[in-house]
Amino acid sequence: MLSFKRLIWVFIAIFSLIFSSCKENAKKTISTQQIEFTQEGNLNVYSNTSDTLKTKFDIEFAETDYETQTGLMYRKGMKNNQAMLFIFPNEAIHSFYMKNTEFSLDIIYIKEDMTIASMQENAQPFNETSLSSMAPIKYVLEINGGLAETLGISIGDRVSFSRN
């Protein structure tokens, strides 16, 4: 039979072992994998008055439920020649928000006839306010915040895209 002193030492040893292993587990950090841009196509923006090419983007598509719900969340940013194009099955009024989006975006709402219906410029990172298309649309183009103004993109401009 163990003496009282030995029992206390066994208890302290077990407690120390448990405490130190918990402490080691607490030091582990969880890191998320960086999501890289994947060029899946190209998109052109044409002037609504002269049909001249205003700009081109390398685009990544968001078509599945998961892709459209996640969009550009959890990314650090993208280059100015990159964009994400959301494609919806039907034309309808859609709303977006900036939850878990780390950088400012211009959100460009595009009708089924490929003309720009409306825009939300410089949408603020992490803002969960609903940003409505205000009109039925089938596509949404997300570009870096401030680029629509810099490139002269405006309502009525026309877009076309192709897949790689």
mmCIF file of C-alpha atoms in Angstrom:
data_model
loop_
_atom_site.group_PDB
_atom_site.id
_atom_site.type_symbol
_atom_site.label_atom_id
_atom_site.label_comp_id
_atom_site.label_asym_id
_atom_site.label_seq_id
_atom_site.Cartn_x
_atom_site.Cartn_y
_atom_site.Cartn_z
ATOM 1 C CA MET A 1 0.000 0.000 0.000
ATOM 2 C CA LEU A 2 1.266 3.455 -0.926
ATOM 3 C CA SER A 3 2.123 5.848 1.830
ATOM 4 C CA PHE A 4 0.407 9.191 1.939
ATOM 5 C CA LYS A 5 3.619 11.010 0.860
ATOM 6 C CA ARG A 6 4.084 8.686 -2.114
ATOM 7 C CA LEU A 7 0.443 9.100 -3.082
ATOM 8 C CA ILE A 8 0.889 12.892 -3.106
ATOM 9 C CA TRP A 9 4.062 12.614 -5.231
ATOM 10 C CA VAL A 10 2.269 10.314 -7.715
ATOM 11 C CA PHE A 11 -0.623 12.781 -7.873
ATOM 12 C CA ILE A 12 1.786 15.714 -8.464
ATOM 13 C CA ALA A 13 3.626 13.756 -11.173
ATOM 14 C CA ILE A 14 0.381 12.877 -12.986
ATOM 15 C CA PHE A 15 -0.916 16.445 -12.637
ATOM 16 C CA SER A 16 2.386 17.855 -13.973
ATOM 17 C CA LEU A 17 2.346 15.472 -16.915
ATOM 18 C CA ILE A 18 -1.221 16.401 -17.820
ATOM 19 C CA PHE A 19 -0.582 20.125 -17.340
ATOM 20 C CA SER A 20 2.596 20.125 -19.450
ATOM 21 C CA SER A 21 0.977 18.201 -22.308
ATOM 22 C CA CYS A 22 -1.966 20.621 -22.321
ATOM 23 C CA LYS A 23 0.476 23.497 -22.369
ATOM 24 C CA GLU A 24 2.217 22.034 -25.437
ATOM 25 C CA ASN A 25 -1.083 21.662 -27.274
ATOM 26 C CA ALA A 26 -1.979 25.254 -26.495
ATOM 27 C CA LYS A 27 1.189 26.452 -28.265
ATOM 28 C CA LYS A 28 0.111 24.998 -31.609
ATOM 29 C CA THR A 29 -1.211 27.583 -34.047
ATOM 30 C CA ILE A 30 -3.731 27.089 -36.770
ATOM 31 C CA SER A 31 -2.879 28.763 -40.039
ATOM 32 C CA THR A 32 -5.117 29.024 -43.052
ATOM 33 C CA GLN A 33 -3.789 28.327 -46.507
ATOM 34 C CA GLN A 34 -3.475 31.358 -48.778
ATOM 35 C CA ILE A 35 -6.060 31.224 -51.581
ATOM 36 C CA GLU A 36 -4.382 31.978 -54.891
ATOM 37 C CA PHE A 37 -6.055 33.589 -57.904
ATOM 38 C CA THR A 38 -6.808 31.119 -60.691
ATOM 39 C CA GLN A 39 -7.212 32.628 -64.159
ATOM 40 C CA GLU A 40 -10.148 30.797 -65.750
ATOM 41 C CA GLY A 41 -10.999 33.312 -68.460
ATOM 42 C CA ASN A 42 -10.852 36.886 -69.723
ATOM 43 C CA LEU A 43 -13.301 39.775 -69.561
ATOM 44 C CA ASN A 44 -13.396 42.948 -71.657
ATOM 45 C CA VAL A 45 -15.206 46.195 -70.809
ATOM 46 C CA TYR A 46 -16.369 48.351 -73.745
ATOM 47 C CA SER A 47 -17.533 51.979 -73.735
ATOM 48 C CA ASN A 48 -21.298 52.446 -73.929
ATOM 49 C CA THR A 49 -20.879 55.333 -76.370
ATOM 50 C CA SER A 50 -18.197 54.212 -78.817
ATOM 51 C CA ASP A 51 -17.747 50.444 -78.337
ATOM 52 C CA THR A 52 -14.033 51.026 -77.754
ATOM 53 C CA LEU A 53 -12.234 48.718 -75.356
ATOM 54 C CA LYS A 54 -11.794 50.375 -71.941
ATOM 55 C CA THR A 55 -9.999 47.575 -70.141
ATOM 56 C CA LYS A 56 -9.371 43.828 -69.860
ATOM 57 C CA PHE A 57 -9.324 41.555 -66.812
ATOM 58 C CA ASP A 58 -8.087 38.050 -66.126
ATOM 59 C CA ILE A 59 -11.067 36.490 -64.374
ATOM 60 C CA GLU A 60 -11.831 33.713 -61.948
ATOM 61 C CA PHE A 61 -15.404 32.390 -62.069
ATOM 62 C CA ALA A 62 -17.790 31.991 -59.135
ATOM 63 C CA GLU A 63 -20.643 29.738 -60.226
ATOM 64 C CA THR A 64 -21.305 27.039 -57.627
ATOM 65 C CA ASP A 65 -23.173 27.814 -54.402
ATOM 66 C CA TYR A 66 -19.920 27.567 -52.425
ATOM 67 C CA GLU A 67 -18.018 29.825 -54.851
ATOM 68 C CA THR A 68 -20.754 32.474 -54.926
ATOM 69 C CA GLN A 69 -21.133 32.448 -51.134
ATOM 70 C CA THR A 70 -17.373 32.669 -50.533
ATOM 71 C CA GLY A 71 -16.291 34.940 -53.404
ATOM 72 C CA LEU A 72 -13.104 36.806 -52.482
ATOM 73 C CA MET A 73 -13.382 36.177 -48.739
ATOM 74 C CA TYR A 74 -10.223 35.205 -46.883
ATOM 75 C CA ARG A 75 -7.904 36.549 -49.592
ATOM 76 C CA LYS A 76 -5.255 39.182 -49.011
ATOM 77 C CA GLY A 77 -5.915 40.964 -52.306
ATOM 78 C CA MET A 78 -5.571 40.643 -56.063
ATOM 79 C CA LYS A 79 -3.718 42.411 -58.845
ATOM 80 C CA ASN A 80 -5.400 45.268 -60.712
ATOM 81 C CA ASN A 81 -5.748 43.155 -63.864
ATOM 82 C CA GLN A 82 -7.574 40.396 -61.946
ATOM 83 C CA ALA A 83 -11.278 40.105 -61.149
ATOM 84 C CA MET A 84 -13.928 37.634 -60.076
ATOM 85 C CA LEU A 85 -17.042 37.102 -62.192
ATOM 86 C CA PHE A 86 -20.134 35.711 -60.489
ATOM 87 C CA ILE A 87 -22.616 33.972 -62.767
ATOM 88 C CA PHE A 88 -26.149 33.365 -61.520
ATOM 89 C CA PRO A 89 -28.610 30.929 -63.112
ATOM 90 C CA ASN A 90 -31.338 33.573 -63.537
ATOM 91 C CA GLU A 91 -31.589 37.317 -63.736
ATOM 92 C CA ALA A 92 -32.744 38.690 -60.359
ATOM 93 C CA ILE A 93 -31.944 41.376 -57.813
ATOM 94 C CA HIS A 94 -28.849 40.273 -55.879
ATOM 95 C CA SER A 95 -27.120 41.690 -52.815
ATOM 96 C CA PHE A 96 -23.509 41.334 -51.750
ATOM 97 C CA TYR A 97 -21.620 42.159 -48.556
ATOM 98 C CA MET A 98 -17.971 42.350 -47.538
ATOM 99 C CA LYS A 99 -17.968 39.843 -44.663
ATOM 100 C CA ASN A 100 -14.476 38.318 -44.296
ATOM 101 C CA THR A 101 -13.228 40.301 -47.316
ATOM 102 C CA GLU A 102 -9.915 41.927 -46.411
ATOM 103 C CA PHE A 103 -9.645 44.554 -49.158
ATOM 104 C CA SER A 104 -11.890 47.180 -50.765
ATOM 105 C CA LEU A 105 -13.844 46.206 -53.877
ATOM 106 C CA ASP A 106 -15.852 47.808 -56.654
ATOM 107 C CA ILE A 107 -18.885 45.577 -57.187
ATOM 108 C CA ILE A 108 -20.229 45.885 -60.726
ATOM 109 C CA TYR A 109 -23.728 44.502 -61.390
ATOM 110 C CA ILE A 110 -24.316 43.334 -64.978
ATOM 111 C CA LYS A 111 -27.625 42.570 -66.713
ATOM 112 C CA GLU A 112 -28.282 39.489 -68.820
ATOM 113 C CA ASP A 113 -27.707 41.574 -71.985
ATOM 114 C CA MET A 114 -24.119 42.161 -70.680
ATOM 115 C CA THR A 115 -24.558 45.869 -69.907
ATOM 116 C CA ILE A 116 -23.639 47.357 -66.536
ATOM 117 C CA ALA A 117 -26.805 48.047 -64.533
ATOM 118 C CA SER A 118 -25.299 49.516 -61.348
ATOM 119 C CA MET A 119 -22.159 49.645 -59.207
ATOM 120 C CA GLN A 120 -21.112 49.782 -55.579
ATOM 121 C CA GLU A 121 -17.730 51.510 -55.531
ATOM 122 C CA ASN A 122 -15.132 51.176 -52.775
ATOM 123 C CA ALA A 123 -17.087 48.650 -50.695
ATOM 124 C CA GLN A 124 -15.351 48.601 -47.325
ATOM 125 C CA PRO A 125 -13.545 45.513 -45.990
ATOM 126 C CA PHE A 126 -15.435 43.409 -43.405
ATOM 127 C CA ASN A 127 -18.598 45.549 -43.740
ATOM 128 C CA GLU A 128 -21.700 43.341 -43.556
ATOM 129 C CA THR A 129 -24.101 45.970 -44.907
ATOM 130 C CA SER A 130 -26.177 44.605 -47.792
ATOM 131 C CA LEU A 131 -25.142 46.120 -51.152
ATOM 132 C CA SER A 132 -28.033 45.631 -53.572
ATOM 133 C CA SER A 133 -27.875 45.552 -57.349
ATOM 134 C CA MET A 134 -31.054 47.703 -57.314
ATOM 135 C CA ALA A 135 -32.063 46.064 -60.625
ATOM 136 C CA PRO A 136 -32.312 42.494 -61.923
ATOM 137 C CA ILE A 137 -28.854 41.217 -62.919
ATOM 138 C CA LYS A 138 -27.275 37.921 -63.988
ATOM 139 C CA TYR A 139 -23.560 38.698 -63.451
ATOM 140 C CA VAL A 140 -21.426 40.481 -60.881
ATOM 141 C CA LEU A 141 -17.846 41.584 -61.480
ATOM 142 C CA GLU A 142 -15.658 42.292 -58.450
ATOM 143 C CA ILE A 143 -12.519 44.369 -59.009
ATOM 144 C CA ASN A 144 -10.162 46.225 -56.668
ATOM 145 C CA GLY A 145 -11.769 49.217 -54.974
ATOM 146 C CA GLY A 146 -11.343 52.477 -56.889
ATOM 147 C CA LEU A 147 -10.558 50.828 -60.244
ATOM 148 C CA ALA A 148 -13.980 51.518 -61.774
ATOM 149 C CA GLU A 149 -13.381 55.261 -61.415
ATOM 150 C CA THR A 150 -9.717 55.021 -62.476
ATOM 151 C CA LEU A 151 -10.606 53.040 -65.617
ATOM 152 C CA GLY A 152 -13.717 55.094 -66.409
ATOM 153 C CA ILE A 153 -16.087 52.132 -66.082
ATOM 154 C CA SER A 154 -19.679 53.371 -65.964
ATOM 155 C CA ILE A 155 -23.301 52.285 -66.036
ATOM 156 C CA GLY A 156 -24.318 51.302 -69.559
ATOM 157 C CA ASP A 157 -20.851 50.023 -70.509
ATOM 158 C CA ARG A 158 -20.858 46.557 -72.083
ATOM 159 C CA VAL A 159 -18.825 43.509 -71.093
ATOM 160 C CA SER A 160 -17.907 40.256 -72.793
ATOM 161 C CA PHE A 161 -16.068 37.286 -71.365
ATOM 162 C CA SER A 162 -14.550 34.017 -72.486
ATOM 163 C CA ARG A 163 -13.331 30.909 -70.718
ATOM 164 C CA ASN A 164 -9.832 29.506 -71.057
#
